mmCIF file with all atom_site columns, C-alpha atoms in Angstrom:
data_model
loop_
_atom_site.group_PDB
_atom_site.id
_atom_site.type_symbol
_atom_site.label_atom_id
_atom_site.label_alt_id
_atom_site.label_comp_id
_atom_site.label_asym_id
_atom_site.label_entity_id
_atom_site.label_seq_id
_atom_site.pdbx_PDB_ins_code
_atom_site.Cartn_x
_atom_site.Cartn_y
_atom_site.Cartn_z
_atom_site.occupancy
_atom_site.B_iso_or_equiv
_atom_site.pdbx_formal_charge
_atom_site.auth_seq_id
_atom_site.auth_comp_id
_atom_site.auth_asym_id
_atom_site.auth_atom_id
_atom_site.pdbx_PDB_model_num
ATOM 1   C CA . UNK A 1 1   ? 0.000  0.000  0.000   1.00 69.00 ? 1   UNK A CA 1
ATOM 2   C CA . UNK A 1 2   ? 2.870  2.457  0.793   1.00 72.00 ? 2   UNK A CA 1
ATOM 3   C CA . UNK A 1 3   ? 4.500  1.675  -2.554  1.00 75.00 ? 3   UNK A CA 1
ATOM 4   C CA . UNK A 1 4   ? 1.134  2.740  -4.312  1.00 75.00 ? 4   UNK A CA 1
ATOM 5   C CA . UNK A 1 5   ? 0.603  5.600  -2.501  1.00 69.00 ? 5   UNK A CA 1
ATOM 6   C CA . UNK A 1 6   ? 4.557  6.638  -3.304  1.00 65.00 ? 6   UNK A CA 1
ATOM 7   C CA . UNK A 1 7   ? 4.213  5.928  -6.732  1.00 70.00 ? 7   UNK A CA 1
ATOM 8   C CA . UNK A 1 8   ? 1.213  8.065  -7.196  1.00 63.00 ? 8   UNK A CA 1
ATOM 9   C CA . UNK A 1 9   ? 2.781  10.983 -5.382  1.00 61.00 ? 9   UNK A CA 1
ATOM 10  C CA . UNK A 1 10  ? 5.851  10.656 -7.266  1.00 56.00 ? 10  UNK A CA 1
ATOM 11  C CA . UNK A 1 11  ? 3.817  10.484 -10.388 1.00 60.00 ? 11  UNK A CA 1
ATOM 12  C CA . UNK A 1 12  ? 1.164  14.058 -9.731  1.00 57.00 ? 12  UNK A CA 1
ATOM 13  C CA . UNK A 1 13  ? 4.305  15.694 -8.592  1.00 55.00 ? 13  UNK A CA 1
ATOM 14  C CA . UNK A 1 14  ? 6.113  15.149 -11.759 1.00 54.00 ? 14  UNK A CA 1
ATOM 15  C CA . UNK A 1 15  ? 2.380  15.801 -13.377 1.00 51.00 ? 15  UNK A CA 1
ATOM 16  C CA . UNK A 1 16  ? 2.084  19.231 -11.926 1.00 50.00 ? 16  UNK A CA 1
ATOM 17  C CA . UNK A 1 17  ? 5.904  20.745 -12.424 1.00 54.00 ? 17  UNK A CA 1
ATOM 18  C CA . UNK A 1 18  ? 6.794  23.534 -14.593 1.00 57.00 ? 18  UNK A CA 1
ATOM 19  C CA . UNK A 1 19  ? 9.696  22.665 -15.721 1.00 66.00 ? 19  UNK A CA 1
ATOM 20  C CA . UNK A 1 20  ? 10.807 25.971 -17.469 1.00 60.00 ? 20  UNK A CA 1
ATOM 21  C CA . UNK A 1 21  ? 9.894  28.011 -14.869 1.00 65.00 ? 21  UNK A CA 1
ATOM 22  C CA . UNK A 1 22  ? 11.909 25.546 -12.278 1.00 67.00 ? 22  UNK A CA 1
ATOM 23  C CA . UNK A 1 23  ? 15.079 24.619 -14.188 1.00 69.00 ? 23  UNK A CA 1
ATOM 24  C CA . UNK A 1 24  ? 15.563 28.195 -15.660 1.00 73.00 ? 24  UNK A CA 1
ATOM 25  C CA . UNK A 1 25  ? 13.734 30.952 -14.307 1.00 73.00 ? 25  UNK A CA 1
ATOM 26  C CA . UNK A 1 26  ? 11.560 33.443 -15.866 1.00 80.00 ? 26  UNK A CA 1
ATOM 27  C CA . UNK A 1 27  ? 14.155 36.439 -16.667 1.00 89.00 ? 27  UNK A CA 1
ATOM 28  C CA . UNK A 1 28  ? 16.796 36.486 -18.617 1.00 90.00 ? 28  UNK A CA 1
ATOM 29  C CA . UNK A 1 29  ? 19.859 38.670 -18.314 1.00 95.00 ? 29  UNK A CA 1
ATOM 30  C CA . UNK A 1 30  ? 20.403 40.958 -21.358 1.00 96.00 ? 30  UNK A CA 1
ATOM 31  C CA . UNK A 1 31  ? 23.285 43.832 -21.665 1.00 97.00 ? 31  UNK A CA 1
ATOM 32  C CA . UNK A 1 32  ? 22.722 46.785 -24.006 1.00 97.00 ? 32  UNK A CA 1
ATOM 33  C CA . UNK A 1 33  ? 25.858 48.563 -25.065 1.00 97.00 ? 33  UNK A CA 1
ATOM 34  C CA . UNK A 1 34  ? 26.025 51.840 -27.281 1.00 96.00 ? 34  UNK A CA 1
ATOM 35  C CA . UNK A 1 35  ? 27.754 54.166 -29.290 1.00 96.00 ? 35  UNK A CA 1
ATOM 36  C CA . UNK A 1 36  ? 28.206 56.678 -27.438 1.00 96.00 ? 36  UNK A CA 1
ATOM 37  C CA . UNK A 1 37  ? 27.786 55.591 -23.975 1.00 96.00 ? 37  UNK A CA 1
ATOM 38  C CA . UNK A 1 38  ? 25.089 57.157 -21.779 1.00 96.00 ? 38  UNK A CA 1
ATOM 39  C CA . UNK A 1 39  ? 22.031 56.441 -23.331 1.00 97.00 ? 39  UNK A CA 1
ATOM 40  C CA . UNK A 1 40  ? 18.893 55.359 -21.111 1.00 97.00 ? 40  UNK A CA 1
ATOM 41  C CA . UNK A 1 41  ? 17.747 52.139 -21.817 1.00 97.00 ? 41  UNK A CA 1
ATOM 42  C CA . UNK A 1 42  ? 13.412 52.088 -21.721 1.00 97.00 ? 42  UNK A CA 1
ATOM 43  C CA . UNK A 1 43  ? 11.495 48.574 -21.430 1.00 95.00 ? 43  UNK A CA 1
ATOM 44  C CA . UNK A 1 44  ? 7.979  48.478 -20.903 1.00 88.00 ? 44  UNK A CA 1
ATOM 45  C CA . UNK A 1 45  ? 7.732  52.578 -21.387 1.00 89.00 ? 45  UNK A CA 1
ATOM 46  C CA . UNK A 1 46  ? 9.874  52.483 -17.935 1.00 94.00 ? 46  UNK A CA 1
ATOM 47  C CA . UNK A 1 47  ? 13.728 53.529 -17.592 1.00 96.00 ? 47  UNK A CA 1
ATOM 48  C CA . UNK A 1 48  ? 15.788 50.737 -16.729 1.00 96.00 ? 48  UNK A CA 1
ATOM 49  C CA . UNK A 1 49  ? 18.909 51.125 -17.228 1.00 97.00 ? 49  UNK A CA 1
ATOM 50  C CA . UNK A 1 50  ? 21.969 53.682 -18.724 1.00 97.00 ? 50  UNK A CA 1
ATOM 51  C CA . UNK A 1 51  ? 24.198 51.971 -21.293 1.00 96.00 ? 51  UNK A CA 1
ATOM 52  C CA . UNK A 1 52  ? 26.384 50.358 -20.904 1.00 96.00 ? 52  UNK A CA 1
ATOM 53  C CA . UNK A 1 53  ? 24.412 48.168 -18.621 1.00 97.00 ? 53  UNK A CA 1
ATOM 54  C CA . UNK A 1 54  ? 22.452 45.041 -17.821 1.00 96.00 ? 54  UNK A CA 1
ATOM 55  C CA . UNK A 1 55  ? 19.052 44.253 -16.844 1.00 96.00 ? 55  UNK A CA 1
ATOM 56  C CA . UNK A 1 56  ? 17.086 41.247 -16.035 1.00 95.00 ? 56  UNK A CA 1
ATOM 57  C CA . UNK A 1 57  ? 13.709 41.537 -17.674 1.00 94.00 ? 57  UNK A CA 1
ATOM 58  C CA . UNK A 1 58  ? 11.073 38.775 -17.590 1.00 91.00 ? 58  UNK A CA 1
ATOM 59  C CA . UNK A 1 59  ? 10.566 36.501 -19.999 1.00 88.00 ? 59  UNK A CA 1
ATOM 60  C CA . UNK A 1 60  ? 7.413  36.974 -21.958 1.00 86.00 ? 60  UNK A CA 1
ATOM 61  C CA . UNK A 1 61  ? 5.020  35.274 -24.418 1.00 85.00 ? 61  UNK A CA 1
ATOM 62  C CA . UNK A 1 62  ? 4.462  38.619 -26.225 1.00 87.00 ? 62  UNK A CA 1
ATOM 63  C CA . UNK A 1 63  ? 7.509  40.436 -27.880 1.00 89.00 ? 63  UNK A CA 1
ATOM 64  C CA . UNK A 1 64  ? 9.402  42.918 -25.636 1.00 91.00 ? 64  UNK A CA 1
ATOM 65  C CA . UNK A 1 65  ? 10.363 46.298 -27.278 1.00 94.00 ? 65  UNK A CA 1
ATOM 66  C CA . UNK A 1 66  ? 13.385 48.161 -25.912 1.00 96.00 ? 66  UNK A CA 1
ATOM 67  C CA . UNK A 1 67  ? 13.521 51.907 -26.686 1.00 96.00 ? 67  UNK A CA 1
ATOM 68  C CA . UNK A 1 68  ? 17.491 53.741 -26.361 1.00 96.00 ? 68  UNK A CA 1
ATOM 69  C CA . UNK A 1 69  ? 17.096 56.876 -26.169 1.00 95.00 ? 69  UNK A CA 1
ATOM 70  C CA . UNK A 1 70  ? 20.156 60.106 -26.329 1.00 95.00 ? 70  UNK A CA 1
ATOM 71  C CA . UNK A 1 71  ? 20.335 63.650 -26.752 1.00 91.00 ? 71  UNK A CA 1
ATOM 72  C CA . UNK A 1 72  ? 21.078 64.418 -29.858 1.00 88.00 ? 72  UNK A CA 1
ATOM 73  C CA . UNK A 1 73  ? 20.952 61.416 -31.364 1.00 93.00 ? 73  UNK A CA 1
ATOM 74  C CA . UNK A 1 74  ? 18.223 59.386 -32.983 1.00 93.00 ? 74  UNK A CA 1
ATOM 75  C CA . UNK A 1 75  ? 16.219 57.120 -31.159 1.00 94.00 ? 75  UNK A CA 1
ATOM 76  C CA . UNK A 1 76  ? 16.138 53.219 -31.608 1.00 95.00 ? 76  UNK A CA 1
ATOM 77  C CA . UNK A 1 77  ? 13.208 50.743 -30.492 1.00 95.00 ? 77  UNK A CA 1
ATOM 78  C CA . UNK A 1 78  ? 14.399 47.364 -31.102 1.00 95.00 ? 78  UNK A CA 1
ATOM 79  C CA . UNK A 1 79  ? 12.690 43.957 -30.504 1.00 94.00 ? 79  UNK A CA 1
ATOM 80  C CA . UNK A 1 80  ? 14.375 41.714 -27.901 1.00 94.00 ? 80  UNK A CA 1
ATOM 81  C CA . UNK A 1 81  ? 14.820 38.677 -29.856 1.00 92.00 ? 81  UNK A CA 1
ATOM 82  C CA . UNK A 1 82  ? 13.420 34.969 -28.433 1.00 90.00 ? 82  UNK A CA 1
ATOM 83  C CA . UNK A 1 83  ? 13.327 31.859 -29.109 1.00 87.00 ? 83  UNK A CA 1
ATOM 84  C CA . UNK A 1 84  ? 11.284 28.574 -27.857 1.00 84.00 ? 84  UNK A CA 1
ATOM 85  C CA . UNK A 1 85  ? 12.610 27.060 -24.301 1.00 78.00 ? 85  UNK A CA 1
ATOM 86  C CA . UNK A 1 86  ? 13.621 23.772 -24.897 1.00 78.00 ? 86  UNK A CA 1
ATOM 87  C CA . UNK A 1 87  ? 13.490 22.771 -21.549 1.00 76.00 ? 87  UNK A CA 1
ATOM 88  C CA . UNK A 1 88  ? 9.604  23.427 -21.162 1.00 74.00 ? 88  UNK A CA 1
ATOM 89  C CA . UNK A 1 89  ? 9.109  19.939 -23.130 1.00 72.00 ? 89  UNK A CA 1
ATOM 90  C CA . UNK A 1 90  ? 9.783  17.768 -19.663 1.00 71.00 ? 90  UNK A CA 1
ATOM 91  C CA . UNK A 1 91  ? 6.166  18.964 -18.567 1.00 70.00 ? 91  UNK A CA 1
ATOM 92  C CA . UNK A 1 92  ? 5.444  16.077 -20.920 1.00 68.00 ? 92  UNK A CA 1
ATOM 93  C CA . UNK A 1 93  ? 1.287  15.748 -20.335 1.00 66.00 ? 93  UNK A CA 1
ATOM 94  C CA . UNK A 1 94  ? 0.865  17.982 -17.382 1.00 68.00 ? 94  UNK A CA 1
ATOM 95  C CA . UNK A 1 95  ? -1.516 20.570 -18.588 1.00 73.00 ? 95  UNK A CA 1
ATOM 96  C CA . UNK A 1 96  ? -0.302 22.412 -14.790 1.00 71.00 ? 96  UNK A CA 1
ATOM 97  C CA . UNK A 1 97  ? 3.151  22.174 -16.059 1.00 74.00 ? 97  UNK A CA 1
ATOM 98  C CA . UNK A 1 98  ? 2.296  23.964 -19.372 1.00 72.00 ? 98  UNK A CA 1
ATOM 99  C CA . UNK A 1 99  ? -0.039 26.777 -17.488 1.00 76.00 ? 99  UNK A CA 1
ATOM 100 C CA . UNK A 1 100 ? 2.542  27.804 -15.320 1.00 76.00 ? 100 UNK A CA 1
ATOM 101 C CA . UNK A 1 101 ? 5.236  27.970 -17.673 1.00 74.00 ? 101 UNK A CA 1
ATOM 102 C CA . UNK A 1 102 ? 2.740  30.041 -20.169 1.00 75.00 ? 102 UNK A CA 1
ATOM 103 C CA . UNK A 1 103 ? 1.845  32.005 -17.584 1.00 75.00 ? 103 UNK A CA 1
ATOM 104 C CA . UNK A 1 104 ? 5.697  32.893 -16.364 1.00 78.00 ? 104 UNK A CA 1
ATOM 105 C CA . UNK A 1 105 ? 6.866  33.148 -20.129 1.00 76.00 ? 105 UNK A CA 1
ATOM 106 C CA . UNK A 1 106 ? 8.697  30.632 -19.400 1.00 76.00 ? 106 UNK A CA 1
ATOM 107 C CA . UNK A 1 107 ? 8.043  28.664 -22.684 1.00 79.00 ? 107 UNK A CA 1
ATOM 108 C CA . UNK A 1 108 ? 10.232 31.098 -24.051 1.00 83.00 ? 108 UNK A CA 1
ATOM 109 C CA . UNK A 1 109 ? 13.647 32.637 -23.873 1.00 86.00 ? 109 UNK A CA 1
ATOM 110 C CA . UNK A 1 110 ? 15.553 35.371 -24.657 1.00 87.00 ? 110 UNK A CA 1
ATOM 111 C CA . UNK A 1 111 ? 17.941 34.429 -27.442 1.00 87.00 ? 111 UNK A CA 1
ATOM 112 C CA . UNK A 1 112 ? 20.360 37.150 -27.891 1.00 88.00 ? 112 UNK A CA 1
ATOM 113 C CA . UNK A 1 113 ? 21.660 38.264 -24.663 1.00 90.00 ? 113 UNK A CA 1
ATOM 114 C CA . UNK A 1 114 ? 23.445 41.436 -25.313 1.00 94.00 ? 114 UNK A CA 1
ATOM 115 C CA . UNK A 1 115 ? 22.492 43.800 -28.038 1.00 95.00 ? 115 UNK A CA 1
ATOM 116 C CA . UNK A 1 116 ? 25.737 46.756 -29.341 1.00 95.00 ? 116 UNK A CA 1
ATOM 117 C CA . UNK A 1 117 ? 23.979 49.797 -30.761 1.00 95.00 ? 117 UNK A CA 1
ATOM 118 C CA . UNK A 1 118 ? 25.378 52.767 -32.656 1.00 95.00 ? 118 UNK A CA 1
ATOM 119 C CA . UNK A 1 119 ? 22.925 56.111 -32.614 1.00 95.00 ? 119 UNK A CA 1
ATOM 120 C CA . UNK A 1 120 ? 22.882 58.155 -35.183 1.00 93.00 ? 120 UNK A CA 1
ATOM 121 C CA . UNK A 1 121 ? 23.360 61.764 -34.808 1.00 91.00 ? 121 UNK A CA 1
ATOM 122 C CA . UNK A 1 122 ? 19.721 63.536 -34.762 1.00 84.00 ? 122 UNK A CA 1
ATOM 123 C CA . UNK A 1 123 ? 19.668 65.902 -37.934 1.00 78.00 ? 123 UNK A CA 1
ATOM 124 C CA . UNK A 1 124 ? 16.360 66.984 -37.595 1.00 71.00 ? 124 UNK A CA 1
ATOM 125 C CA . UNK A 1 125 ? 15.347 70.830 -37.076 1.00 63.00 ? 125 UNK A CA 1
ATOM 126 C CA . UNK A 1 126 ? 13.006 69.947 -33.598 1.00 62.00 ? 126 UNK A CA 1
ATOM 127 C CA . UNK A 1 127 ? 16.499 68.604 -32.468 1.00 61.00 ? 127 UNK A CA 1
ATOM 128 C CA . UNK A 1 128 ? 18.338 71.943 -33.342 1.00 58.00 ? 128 UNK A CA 1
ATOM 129 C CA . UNK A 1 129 ? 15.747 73.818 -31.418 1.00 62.00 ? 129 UNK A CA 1
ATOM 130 C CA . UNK A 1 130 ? 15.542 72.036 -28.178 1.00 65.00 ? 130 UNK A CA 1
ATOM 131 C CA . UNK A 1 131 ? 18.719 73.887 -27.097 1.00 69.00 ? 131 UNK A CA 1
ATOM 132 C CA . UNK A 1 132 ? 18.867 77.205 -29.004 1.00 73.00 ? 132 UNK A CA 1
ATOM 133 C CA . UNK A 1 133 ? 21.871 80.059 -28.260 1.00 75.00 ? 133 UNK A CA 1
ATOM 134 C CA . UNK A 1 134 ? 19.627 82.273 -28.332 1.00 81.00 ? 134 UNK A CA 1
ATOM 135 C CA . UNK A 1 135 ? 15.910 83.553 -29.375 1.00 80.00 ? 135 UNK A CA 1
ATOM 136 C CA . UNK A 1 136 ? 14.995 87.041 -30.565 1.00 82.00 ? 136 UNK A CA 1
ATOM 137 C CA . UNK A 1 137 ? 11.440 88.545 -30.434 1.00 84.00 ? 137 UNK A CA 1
ATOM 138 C CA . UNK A 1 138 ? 10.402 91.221 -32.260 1.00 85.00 ? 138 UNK A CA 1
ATOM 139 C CA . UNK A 1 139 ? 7.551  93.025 -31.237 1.00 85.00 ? 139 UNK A CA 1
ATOM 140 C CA . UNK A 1 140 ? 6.552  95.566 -33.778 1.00 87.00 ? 140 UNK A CA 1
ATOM 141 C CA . UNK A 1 141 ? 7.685  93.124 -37.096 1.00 86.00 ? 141 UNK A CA 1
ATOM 142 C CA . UNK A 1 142 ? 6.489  90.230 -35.311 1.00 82.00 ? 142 UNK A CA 1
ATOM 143 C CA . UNK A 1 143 ? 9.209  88.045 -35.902 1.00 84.00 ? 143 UNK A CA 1
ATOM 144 C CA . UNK A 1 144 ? 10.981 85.458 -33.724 1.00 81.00 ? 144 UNK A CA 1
ATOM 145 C CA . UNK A 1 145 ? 14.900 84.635 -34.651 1.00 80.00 ? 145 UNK A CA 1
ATOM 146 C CA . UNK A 1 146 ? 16.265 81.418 -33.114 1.00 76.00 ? 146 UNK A CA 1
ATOM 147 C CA . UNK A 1 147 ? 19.955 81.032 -33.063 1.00 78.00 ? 147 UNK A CA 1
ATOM 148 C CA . UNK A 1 148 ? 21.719 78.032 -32.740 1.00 72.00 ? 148 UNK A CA 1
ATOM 149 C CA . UNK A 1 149 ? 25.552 76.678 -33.228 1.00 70.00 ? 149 UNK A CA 1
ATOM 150 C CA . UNK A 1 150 ? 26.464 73.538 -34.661 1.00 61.00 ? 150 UNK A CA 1
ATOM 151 C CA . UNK A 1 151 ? 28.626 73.037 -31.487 1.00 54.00 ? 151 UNK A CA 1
ATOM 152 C CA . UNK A 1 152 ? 27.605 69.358 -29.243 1.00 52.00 ? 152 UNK A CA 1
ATOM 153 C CA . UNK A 1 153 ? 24.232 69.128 -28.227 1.00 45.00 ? 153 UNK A CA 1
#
């Protein structure tokens, strides 16, 4: 009787793991890196990091976006890059298994874990104008004169 009742815990244990979630967690280390240094690193619309960093961020069934952002240089909004978790197949026929790791994002995993970005400078006028030498206002002609220098931003 005690050898039934250990086989049949033994067997809804194994049953009920999540084996992704267990054996590798549900983040993922990933380092961002750019040229030039200092730019702030967004995920999720919140500021994580300044490069050169790195950041856990949880795994996810959706895609993640990262956003870099500089003054004076253009922006860049990459997708983290993943790839299936091989190690969620040992949940086998446990639908628990499965849920769990679904619901953890465990089934997947981040594939590349560091990402080297060069910005480009920001050529745009809205960027020249964000930090102008100086502004004139004219009055009687109505006119506004915005001066800048092509000095770093």
């Amino acid at each position: 009787m005690k050898s039934k009742l250990f086989i049949a815990v033994l067997v809804s244990s194994f049953l009920m793991t999540s084996c992704a979630t267990i054996f590798t967690g549900s983040k993922d280390t990933i380092r961002f890196n750019s040229n030039p240094t200092g730019a702030k690193v967004y995920i999720d619309g919140l500021e994580v990091c300044t490069t050169p960093c790195s950041v856990k961020v949880k795994r996810s069934l959706s895609d993640k976006m990262a956003e870099i952002k500089l003054n004076g240089y253009q922006t860049r909004i990459i997708t983290l890059d993943k790839k299936f978790n091989v190690v969620s197949i040992l949940n086998l026929g446990g639908i628990l298994g499965w849920a769990i790791d679904a619901a953890t994002g465990s089934i997947m995993k981040y594939d590349r874990k560091g990402y080297d970005l060069t910005l480009e400078k920001d050529k745009s006028i809205s960027s020249l104008l964000k930090n102008p030498s100086k502004i004139d206002i004219n009055t009687q002609t109505e006119t506004v004169n915005v001066y800048v220098t092509g000095g770093k931003q």
